[in-house]
Coordinates of C-alpha atoms in Angstrom, one line a residue:
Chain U
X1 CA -46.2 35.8 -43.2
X2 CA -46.7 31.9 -42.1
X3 CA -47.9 31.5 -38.8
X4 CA -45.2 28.9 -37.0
X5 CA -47.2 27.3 -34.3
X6 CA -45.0 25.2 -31.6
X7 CA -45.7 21.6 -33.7
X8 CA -48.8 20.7 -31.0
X9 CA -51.0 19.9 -33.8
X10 CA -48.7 18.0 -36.2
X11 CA -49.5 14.2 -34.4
X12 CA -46.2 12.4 -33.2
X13 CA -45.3 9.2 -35.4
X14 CA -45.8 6.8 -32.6
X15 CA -50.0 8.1 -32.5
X16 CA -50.3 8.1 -36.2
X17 CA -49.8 4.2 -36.3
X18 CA -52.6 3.2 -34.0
X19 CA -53.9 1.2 -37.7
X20 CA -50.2 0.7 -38.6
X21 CA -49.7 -2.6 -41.4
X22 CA -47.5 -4.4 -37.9
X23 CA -50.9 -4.0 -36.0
X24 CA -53.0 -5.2 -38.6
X25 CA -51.2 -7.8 -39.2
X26 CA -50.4 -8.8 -35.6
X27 CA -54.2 -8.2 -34.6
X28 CA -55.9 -10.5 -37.3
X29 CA -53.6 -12.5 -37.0
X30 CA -54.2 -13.5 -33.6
X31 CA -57.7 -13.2 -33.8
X32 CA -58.0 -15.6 -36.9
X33 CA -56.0 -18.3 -34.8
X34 CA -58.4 -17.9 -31.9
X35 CA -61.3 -17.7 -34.2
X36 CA -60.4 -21.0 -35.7
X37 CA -59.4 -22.9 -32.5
X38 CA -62.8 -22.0 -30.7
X39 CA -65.3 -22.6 -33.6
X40 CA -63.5 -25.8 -35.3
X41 CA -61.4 -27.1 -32.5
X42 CA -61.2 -30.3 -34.8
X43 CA -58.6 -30.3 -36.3
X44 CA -57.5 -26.9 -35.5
X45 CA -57.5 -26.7 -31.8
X46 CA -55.7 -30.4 -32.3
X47 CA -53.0 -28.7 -34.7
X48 CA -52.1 -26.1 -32.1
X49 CA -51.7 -28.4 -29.3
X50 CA -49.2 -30.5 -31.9
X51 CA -47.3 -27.6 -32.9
X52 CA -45.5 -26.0 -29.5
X53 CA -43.0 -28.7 -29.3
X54 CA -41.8 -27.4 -33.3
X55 CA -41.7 -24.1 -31.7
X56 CA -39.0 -25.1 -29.7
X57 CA -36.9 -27.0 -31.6
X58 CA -36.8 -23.8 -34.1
X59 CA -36.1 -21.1 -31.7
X60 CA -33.2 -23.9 -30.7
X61 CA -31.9 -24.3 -34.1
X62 CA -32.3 -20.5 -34.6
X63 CA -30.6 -19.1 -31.3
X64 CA -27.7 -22.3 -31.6
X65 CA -27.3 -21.3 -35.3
X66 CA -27.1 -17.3 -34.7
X67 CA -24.9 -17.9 -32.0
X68 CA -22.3 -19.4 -34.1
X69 CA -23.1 -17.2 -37.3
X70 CA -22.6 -14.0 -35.1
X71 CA -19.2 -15.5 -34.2
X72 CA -18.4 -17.0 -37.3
X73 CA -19.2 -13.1 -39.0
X74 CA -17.3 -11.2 -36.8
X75 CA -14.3 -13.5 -37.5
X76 CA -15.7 -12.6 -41.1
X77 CA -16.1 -9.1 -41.2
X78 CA -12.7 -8.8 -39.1
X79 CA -10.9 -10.7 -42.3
X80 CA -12.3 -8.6 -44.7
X81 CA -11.0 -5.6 -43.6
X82 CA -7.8 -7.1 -42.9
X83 CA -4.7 -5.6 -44.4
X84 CA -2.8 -9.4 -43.9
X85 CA -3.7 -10.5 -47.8
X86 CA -4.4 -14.5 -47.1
X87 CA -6.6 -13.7 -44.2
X88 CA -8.3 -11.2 -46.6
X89 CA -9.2 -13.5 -48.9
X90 CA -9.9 -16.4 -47.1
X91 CA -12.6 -14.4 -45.5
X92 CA -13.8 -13.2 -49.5
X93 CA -13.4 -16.6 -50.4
X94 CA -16.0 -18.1 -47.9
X95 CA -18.1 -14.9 -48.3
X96 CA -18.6 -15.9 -51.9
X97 CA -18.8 -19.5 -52.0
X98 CA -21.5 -19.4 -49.7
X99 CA -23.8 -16.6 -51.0
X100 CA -23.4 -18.1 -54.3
X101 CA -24.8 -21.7 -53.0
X102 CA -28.7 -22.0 -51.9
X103 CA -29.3 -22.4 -48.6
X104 CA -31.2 -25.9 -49.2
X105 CA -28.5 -27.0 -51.2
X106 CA -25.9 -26.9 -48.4
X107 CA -28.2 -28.5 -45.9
X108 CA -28.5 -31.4 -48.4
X109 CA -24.5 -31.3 -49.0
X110 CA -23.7 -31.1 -45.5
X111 CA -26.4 -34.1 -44.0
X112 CA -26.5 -36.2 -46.7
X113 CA -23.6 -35.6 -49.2
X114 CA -21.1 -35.2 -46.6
X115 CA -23.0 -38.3 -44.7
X116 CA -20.6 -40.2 -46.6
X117 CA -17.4 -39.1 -44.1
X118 CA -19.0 -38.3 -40.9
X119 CA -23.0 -39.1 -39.8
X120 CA -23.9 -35.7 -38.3
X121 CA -27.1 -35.5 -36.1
X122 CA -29.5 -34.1 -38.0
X123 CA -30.0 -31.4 -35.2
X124 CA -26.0 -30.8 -35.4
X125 CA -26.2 -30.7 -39.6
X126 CA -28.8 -28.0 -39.5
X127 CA -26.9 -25.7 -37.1
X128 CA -23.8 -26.0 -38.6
X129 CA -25.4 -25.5 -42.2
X130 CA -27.8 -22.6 -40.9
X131 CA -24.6 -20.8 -39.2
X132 CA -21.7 -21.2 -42.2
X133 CA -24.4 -19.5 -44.7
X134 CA -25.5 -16.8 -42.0
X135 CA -22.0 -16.7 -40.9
X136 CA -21.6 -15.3 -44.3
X137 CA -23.8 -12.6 -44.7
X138 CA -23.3 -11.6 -40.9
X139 CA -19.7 -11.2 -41.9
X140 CA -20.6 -8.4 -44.5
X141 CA -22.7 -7.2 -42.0
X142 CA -20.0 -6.6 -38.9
X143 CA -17.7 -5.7 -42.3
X144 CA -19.9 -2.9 -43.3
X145 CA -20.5 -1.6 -39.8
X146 CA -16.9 -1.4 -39.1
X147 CA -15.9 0.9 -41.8
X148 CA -18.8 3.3 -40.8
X149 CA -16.9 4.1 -38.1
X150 CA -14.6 7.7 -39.2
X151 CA -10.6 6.9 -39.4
X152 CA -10.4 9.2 -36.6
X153 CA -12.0 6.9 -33.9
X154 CA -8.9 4.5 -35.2
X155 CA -6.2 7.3 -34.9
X156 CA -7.3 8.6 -31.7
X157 CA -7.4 5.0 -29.8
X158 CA -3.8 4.1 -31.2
X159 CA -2.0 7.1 -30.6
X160 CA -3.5 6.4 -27.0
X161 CA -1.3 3.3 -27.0
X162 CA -3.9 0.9 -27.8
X163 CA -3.2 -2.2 -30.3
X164 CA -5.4 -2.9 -33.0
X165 CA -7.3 -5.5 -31.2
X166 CA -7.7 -3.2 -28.3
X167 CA -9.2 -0.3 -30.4
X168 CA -11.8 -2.6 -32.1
X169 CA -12.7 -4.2 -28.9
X170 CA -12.8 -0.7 -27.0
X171 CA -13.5 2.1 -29.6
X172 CA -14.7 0.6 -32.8
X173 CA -16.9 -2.6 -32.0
X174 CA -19.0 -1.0 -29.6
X175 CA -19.8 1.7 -31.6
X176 CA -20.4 0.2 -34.6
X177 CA -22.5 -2.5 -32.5
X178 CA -25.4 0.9 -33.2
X179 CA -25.4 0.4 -37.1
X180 CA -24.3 -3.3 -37.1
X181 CA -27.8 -4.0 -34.8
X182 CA -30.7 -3.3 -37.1
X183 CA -29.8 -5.6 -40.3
X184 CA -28.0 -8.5 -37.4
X185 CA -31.8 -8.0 -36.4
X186 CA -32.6 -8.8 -40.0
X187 CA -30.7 -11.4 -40.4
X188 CA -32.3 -13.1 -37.1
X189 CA -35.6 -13.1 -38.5
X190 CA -34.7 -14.6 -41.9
X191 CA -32.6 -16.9 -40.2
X192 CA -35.5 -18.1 -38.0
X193 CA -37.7 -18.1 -41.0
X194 CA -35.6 -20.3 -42.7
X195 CA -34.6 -22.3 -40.6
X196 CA -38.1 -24.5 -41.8
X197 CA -35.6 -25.6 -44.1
X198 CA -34.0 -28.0 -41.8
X199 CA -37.6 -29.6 -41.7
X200 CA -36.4 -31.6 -44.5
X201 CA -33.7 -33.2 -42.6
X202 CA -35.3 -35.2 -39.2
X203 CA -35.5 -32.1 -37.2
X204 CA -38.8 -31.8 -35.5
X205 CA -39.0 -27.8 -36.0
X206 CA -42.4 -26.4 -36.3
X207 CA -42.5 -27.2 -40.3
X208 CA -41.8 -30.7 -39.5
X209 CA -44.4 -31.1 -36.8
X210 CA -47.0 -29.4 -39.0
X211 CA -46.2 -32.0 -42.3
X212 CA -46.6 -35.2 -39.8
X213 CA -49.5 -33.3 -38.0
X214 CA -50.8 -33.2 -41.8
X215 CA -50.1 -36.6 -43.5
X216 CA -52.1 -38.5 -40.2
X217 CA -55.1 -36.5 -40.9
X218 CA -54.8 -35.6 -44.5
X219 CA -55.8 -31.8 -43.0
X220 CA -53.6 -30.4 -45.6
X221 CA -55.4 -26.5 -45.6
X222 CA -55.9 -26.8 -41.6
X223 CA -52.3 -27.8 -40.9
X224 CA -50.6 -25.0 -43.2
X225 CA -53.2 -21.9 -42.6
X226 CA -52.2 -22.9 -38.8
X227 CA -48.4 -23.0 -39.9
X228 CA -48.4 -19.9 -41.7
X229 CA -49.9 -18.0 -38.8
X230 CA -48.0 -19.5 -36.3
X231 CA -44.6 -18.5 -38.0
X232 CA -46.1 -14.7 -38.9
X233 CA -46.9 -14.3 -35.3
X234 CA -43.1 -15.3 -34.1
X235 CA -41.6 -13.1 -37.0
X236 CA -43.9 -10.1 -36.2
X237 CA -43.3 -10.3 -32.5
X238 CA -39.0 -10.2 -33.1
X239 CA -39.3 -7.7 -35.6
X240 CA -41.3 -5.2 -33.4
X241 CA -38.3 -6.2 -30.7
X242 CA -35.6 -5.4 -33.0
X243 CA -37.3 -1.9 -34.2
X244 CA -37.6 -1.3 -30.3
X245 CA -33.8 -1.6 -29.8
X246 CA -33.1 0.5 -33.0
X247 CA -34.5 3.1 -31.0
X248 CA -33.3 2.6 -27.9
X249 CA -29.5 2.1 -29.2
X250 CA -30.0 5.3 -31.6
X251 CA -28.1 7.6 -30.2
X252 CA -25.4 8.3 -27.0
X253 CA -26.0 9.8 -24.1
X254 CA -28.3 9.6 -21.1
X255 CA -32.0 7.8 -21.8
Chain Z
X1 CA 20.7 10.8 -16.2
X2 CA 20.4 14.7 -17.4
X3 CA 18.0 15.2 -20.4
X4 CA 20.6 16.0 -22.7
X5 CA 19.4 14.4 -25.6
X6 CA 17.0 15.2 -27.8
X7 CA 13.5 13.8 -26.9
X8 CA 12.6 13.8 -30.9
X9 CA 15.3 13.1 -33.3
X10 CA 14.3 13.0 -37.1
X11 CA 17.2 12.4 -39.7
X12 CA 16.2 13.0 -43.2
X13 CA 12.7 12.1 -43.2
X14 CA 11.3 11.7 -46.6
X15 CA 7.6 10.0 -47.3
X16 CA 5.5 9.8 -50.4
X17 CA 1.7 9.5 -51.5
X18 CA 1.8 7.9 -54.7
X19 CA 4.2 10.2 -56.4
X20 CA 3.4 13.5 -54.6
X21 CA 6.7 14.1 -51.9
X22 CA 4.9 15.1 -48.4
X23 CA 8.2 15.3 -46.4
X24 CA 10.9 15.5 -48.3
X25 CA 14.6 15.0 -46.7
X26 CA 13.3 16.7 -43.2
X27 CA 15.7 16.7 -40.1
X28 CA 14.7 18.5 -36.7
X29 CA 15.3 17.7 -33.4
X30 CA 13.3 18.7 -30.1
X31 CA 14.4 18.6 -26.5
X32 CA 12.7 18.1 -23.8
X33 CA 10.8 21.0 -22.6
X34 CA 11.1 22.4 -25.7
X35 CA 8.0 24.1 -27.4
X36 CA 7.9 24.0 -31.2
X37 CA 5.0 25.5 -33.6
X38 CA 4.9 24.6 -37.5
X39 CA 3.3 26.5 -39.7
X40 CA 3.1 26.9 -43.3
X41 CA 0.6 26.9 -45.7
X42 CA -1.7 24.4 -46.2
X43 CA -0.5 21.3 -48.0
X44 CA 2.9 22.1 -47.2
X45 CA 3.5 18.7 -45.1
X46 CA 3.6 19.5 -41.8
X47 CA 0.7 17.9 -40.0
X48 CA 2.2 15.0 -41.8
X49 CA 5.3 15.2 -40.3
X50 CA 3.7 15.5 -37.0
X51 CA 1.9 12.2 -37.5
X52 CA 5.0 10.6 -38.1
X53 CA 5.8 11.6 -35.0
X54 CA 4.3 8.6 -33.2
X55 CA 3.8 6.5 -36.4
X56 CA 0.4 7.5 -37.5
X57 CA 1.7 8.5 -40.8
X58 CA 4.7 5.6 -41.8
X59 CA 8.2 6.8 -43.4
X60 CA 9.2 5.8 -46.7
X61 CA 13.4 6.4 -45.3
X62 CA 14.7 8.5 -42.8
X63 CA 14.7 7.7 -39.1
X64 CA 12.5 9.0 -36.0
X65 CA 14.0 8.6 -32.8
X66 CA 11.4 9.5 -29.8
X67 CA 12.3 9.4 -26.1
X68 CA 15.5 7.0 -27.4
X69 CA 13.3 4.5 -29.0
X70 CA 14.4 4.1 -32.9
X71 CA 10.2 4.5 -34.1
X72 CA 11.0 1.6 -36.8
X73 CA 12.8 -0.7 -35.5
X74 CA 10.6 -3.3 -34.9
X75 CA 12.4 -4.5 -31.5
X76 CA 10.6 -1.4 -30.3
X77 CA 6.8 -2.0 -28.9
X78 CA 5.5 1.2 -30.7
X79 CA 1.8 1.3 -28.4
X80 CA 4.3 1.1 -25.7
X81 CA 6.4 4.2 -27.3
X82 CA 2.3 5.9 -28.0
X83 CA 1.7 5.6 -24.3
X84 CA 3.9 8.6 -23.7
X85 CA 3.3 11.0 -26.6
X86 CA -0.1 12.2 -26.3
X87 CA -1.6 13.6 -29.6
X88 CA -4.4 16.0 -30.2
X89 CA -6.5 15.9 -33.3
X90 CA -8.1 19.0 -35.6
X91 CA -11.3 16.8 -35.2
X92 CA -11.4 15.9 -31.5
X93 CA -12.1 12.5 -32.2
X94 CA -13.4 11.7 -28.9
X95 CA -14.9 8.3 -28.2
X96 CA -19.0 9.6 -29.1
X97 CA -20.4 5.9 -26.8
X98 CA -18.6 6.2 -23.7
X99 CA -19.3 10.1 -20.9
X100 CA -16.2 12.9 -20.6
X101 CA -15.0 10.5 -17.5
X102 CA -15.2 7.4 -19.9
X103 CA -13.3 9.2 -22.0
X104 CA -10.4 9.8 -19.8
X105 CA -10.1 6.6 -17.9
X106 CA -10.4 4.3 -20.9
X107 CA -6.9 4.2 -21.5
X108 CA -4.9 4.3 -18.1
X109 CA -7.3 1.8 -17.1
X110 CA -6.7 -0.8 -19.6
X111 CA -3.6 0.0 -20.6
X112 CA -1.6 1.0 -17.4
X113 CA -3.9 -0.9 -15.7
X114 CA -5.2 1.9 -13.4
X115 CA -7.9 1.0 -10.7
X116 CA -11.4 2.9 -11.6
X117 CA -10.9 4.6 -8.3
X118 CA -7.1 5.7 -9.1
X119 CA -7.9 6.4 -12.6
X120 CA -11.3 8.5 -11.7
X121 CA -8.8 10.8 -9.6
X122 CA -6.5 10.8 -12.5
X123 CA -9.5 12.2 -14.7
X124 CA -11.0 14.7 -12.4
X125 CA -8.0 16.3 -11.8
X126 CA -7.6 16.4 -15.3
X127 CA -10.9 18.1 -16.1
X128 CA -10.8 20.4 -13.5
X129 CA -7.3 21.7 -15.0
X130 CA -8.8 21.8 -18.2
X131 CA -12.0 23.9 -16.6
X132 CA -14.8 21.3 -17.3
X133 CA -14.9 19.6 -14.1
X134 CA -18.7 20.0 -14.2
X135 CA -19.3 17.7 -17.3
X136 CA -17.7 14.2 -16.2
X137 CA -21.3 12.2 -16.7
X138 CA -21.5 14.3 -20.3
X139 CA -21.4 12.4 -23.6
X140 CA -19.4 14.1 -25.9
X141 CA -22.4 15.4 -28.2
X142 CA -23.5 17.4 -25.2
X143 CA -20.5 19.6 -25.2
X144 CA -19.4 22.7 -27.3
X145 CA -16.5 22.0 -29.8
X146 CA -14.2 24.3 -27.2
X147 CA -15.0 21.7 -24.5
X148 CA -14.7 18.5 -26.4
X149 CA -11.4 20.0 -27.0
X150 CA -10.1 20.2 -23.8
X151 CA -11.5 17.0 -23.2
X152 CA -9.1 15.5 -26.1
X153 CA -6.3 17.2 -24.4
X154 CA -7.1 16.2 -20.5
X155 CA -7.7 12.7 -22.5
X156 CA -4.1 12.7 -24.2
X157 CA -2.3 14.2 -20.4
X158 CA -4.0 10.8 -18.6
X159 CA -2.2 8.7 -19.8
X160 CA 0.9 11.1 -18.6
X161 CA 3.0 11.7 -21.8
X162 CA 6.3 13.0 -21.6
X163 CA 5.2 14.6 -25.2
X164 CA 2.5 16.1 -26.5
X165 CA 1.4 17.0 -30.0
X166 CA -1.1 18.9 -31.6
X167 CA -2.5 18.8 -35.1
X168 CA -4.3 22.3 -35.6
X169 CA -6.1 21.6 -32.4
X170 CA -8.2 25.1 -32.8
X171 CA -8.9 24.8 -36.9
X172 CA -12.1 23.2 -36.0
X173 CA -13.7 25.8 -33.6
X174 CA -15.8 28.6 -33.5
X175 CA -13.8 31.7 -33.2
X176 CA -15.0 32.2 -29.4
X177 CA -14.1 28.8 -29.1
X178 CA -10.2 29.2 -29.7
X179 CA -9.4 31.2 -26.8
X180 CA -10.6 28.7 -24.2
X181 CA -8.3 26.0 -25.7
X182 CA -4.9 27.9 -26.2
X183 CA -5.3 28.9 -22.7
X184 CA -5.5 25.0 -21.6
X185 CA -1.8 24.8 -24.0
X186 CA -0.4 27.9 -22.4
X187 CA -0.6 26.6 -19.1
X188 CA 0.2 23.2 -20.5
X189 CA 3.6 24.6 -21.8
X190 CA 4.0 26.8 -18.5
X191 CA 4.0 23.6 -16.8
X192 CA 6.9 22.5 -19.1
X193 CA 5.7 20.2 -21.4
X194 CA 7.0 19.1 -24.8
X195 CA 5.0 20.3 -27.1
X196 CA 4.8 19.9 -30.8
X197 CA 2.3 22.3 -32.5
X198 CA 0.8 22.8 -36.3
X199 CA -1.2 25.5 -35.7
X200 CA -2.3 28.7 -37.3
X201 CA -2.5 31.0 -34.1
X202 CA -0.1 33.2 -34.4
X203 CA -0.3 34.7 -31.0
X204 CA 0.2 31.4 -29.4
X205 CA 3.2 30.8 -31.4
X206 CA 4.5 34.5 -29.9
X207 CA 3.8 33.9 -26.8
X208 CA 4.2 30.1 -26.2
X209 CA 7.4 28.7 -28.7
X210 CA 10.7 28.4 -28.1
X211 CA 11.1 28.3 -31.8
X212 CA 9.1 28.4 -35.2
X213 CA 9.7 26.2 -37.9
X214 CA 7.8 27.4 -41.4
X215 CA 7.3 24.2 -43.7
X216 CA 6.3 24.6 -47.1
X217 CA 6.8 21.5 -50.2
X218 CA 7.2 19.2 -47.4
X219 CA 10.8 21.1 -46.5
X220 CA 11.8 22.8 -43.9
X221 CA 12.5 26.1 -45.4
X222 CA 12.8 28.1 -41.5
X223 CA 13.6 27.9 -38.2
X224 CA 13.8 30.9 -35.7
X225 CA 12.7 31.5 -32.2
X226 CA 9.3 33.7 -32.9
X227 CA 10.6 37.0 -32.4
X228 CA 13.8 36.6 -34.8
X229 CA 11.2 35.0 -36.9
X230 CA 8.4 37.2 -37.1
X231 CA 10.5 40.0 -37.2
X232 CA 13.2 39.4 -39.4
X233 CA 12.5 36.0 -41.6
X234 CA 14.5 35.9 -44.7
X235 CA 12.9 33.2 -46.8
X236 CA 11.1 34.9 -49.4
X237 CA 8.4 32.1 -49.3
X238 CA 8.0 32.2 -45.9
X239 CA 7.9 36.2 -46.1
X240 CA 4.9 35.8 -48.1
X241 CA 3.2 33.3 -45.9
X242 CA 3.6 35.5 -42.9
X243 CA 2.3 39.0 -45.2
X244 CA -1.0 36.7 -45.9
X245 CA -1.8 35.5 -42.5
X246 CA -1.1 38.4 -40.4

């Protein structure tokens, strides 16, 4: 016979990663950037007072451009599943064209190739580029999260009396809001993370702050290393809030 | 004006998937206050002829005529037509994100555009006829299948239907389980309710119809008040249903 005991010693999940790879990570990173800044304030401390105004120009560009992608996917998603067959494959259409195109490749189109019909701010370029390719893959996103939900959920809310856009907007959304969250959560950070693209056009996001930062004081390594932590702090930080929603959306009820 | 016409009118129903003939050439009619139970054996069409009922399932010809509303003729608002035939499902299919109360005010609040406080009434009432007064702030997943059940059906009576209709509502449960939800129908049909049925409880079809109807092929092969049928059923087919079940 096995002696069951009650589970006390078998250590919870959330103990067991006291040295988890997000800690590490987070930790050292931290400490290396303050490490850097105190012992060689030239150029470093100089770099992180040049940076902050970058940060904000790329959370802008990131919440503007997930704002409109989240929109933009829902209108996506909803198309896909449609039964009308032009709106169906209007939204396949867009779905592919835009997957199938690099991300770089339809900021350059849309700033400079387009340029030629209408002279976009560069600010208003990268958020309409950064939100018609996330747009996209949010729209296979909501898609996927909608069918998840059983037929029954459907059946129930229309024989209620509800229409169709009643029953998403009621029954269906906000439950498939639970397994749409985690890869929309996804999507944010890659969209923040590549939303250094746009540093290529004039936008002064944090990529763009640390290349003029760098080409003044020819502090190539500095400038970068600084970068590179700067960007893996931000990322870390969202994706320990988007695992901390996962859990708190996991399941119904009271807590 | 007297109810003397039909509440549920189907005239030669017939509807296909792919090649396979799920209702083939059905007619029935129901009045109002009438209680009818279809069984059969499985396969034999008539959960599908109750979804057509209020357009879950669509016709491929025929015509369904509920409360004087032609069900296809698209004049007719058919959410507005869903509003008074309630339907309860094999699977519950309760809304898992919003609490038992939730559950029950969803609808008359956005659809008859119920206050909270008026529709809150509505509910409670509701649950306390259906014996689970006590878990209004319950989700769903805290209940026993016998009391998301009755939850379905208080759900389906808010909305005040002049019909109701039940797909196998007790194929689902726990055999404990059953006898908690027929009694919430019995009374339901005391009451005088319309009530359609696909059930396999033969006791509630004794005690509760006003007549049987046996499907089988997606035909109508019988129909009887339950003591002429039980007792003396001449279809062969539906003979041999009746020698298996009971």
């Amino acid at each position: 016979m096995i002696e069951v005991s009650d589970g006390a010693a078998i250590p919870r999940r959330k103990d067991a990663g006291l040295f988890s790879a997000w800690r590490i990570s987070f930790a050292g990173a931290i400490l290396i950037l303050v490490y850097l800044a105190v012992s060689q304030p030239d150029p470093y401390y100089e770099i992180l007072r040049f940076i902050p105004d970058g940060i904000l120009v790329t959370f802008q560009v990131t919440i503007c451009s997930i704002f409109f992608a989240l929109i933009l996917g829902l209108i996506t998603g909803l198309g896909r599943i449609s039964r009308n067959r032009i709106v169906n494959s209007a939204a396949s259409i867009y779905v592919e064209v835009v997957r199938g195109i690099p991300l770089l490749v339809q900021l350059f189109y849309i700033y400079y190739a387009l340029g030629r019909f209408v002279r976009l701010p560069d600010m208003v370029a990268a958020v309409i580029a950064m939100s018609i390719c996330y747009g996209a893959y949010m729209g296979e996103v909501f898609r996927a999260g909608i069918e998840s939900i059983h037929k029954g959920q459907t059946e129930a809310a229309r024989s209620l009396g509800f229409n169709q856009a009643q029953t998403m907007r009621y029954v269906i959304i906000p439950q498939a809001w639970r397994t749409i969250l985690p890869p929309v959560g996804n999507e944010f950070i890659a969209l923040l993370k590549d939303t250094s693209l746009v540093s290529i056009l004039a936008v002064a996001d944090i990529l763009r702050r640390g290349r003029e930062f760098a080409a003044e004081s020819f502090a190539y390594f500095e400038t970068y290393t600084v970068i590179a932590l700067v960007y893996l702090i931000i990322t870390l930080i969202l994706s320990k809030l988007v695992s901390h929603l996962e859990e708190r959306y996991n399941h119904y009820g009271p807590g | 004006m007297a109810q003397v016409d039909p509440i549920i009118v189907m005239e030669s129903v017939c509807k296909f998937f792919g090649s396979l003939r799920a209702l083939n050439n059905v007619s029935m009619s129901v009045q109002s206050g009438e209680k009818v139970v279809i069984i059969g054996p499985s396969g034999s069409g008539k959960s599908t002829l109750l979804r057509t009922i209020n357009r879950l399932e669509e016709i491929d010809s025929g015509r369904i005529i509920v409360n004087g509303f032609d069900l296809h003729d698209r004049r007719n608002d058919i959410n507005k037509i869903r509003m008074e035939v309630g339907m309860v499902f094999q699977s519950f299919n309760l809304f898992p994100h919003k609490t038992v109360l939730q559950n029950l005010t969803l609808a008359p609040m956005k659809l008859k555009k119920l206050s909270r406080g008026e529709a809150e009434s509505v509910a409670q009432e509701l649950l306390e006829k259906v014996g689970i007064q006590d878990k209004a702030a319950a989700y769903p997943s805290q209940l026993s299948g016998g009391q998301q059940q009755r939850v379905a059906i208080a759900r389906a009576l808010a909305m005040n239907p002049k019909i109701m209709l039940f797909d196998e509502p007790t194929s689902a449960l726990d055999p404990e389980m059953i006898g908690e939800v027929l009694d919430v129908m019995v009374n339901l049909a005391r009451e005088g309710m319309t009530m359609v049925v696909v059930t396999h409880e033969m006791g509630f079809a004794r005690e509760v119809a006003d007549r049987v109807v046996f499907m089988d092929i997606g035909e109508i092969l019988e129909e009887a008040p339950p003591g002429q049928f039980f007792q003396e059923c001449s279809h062969p087919r539906a003979q041999r249903f009746l020698s298996q079940i009971l």
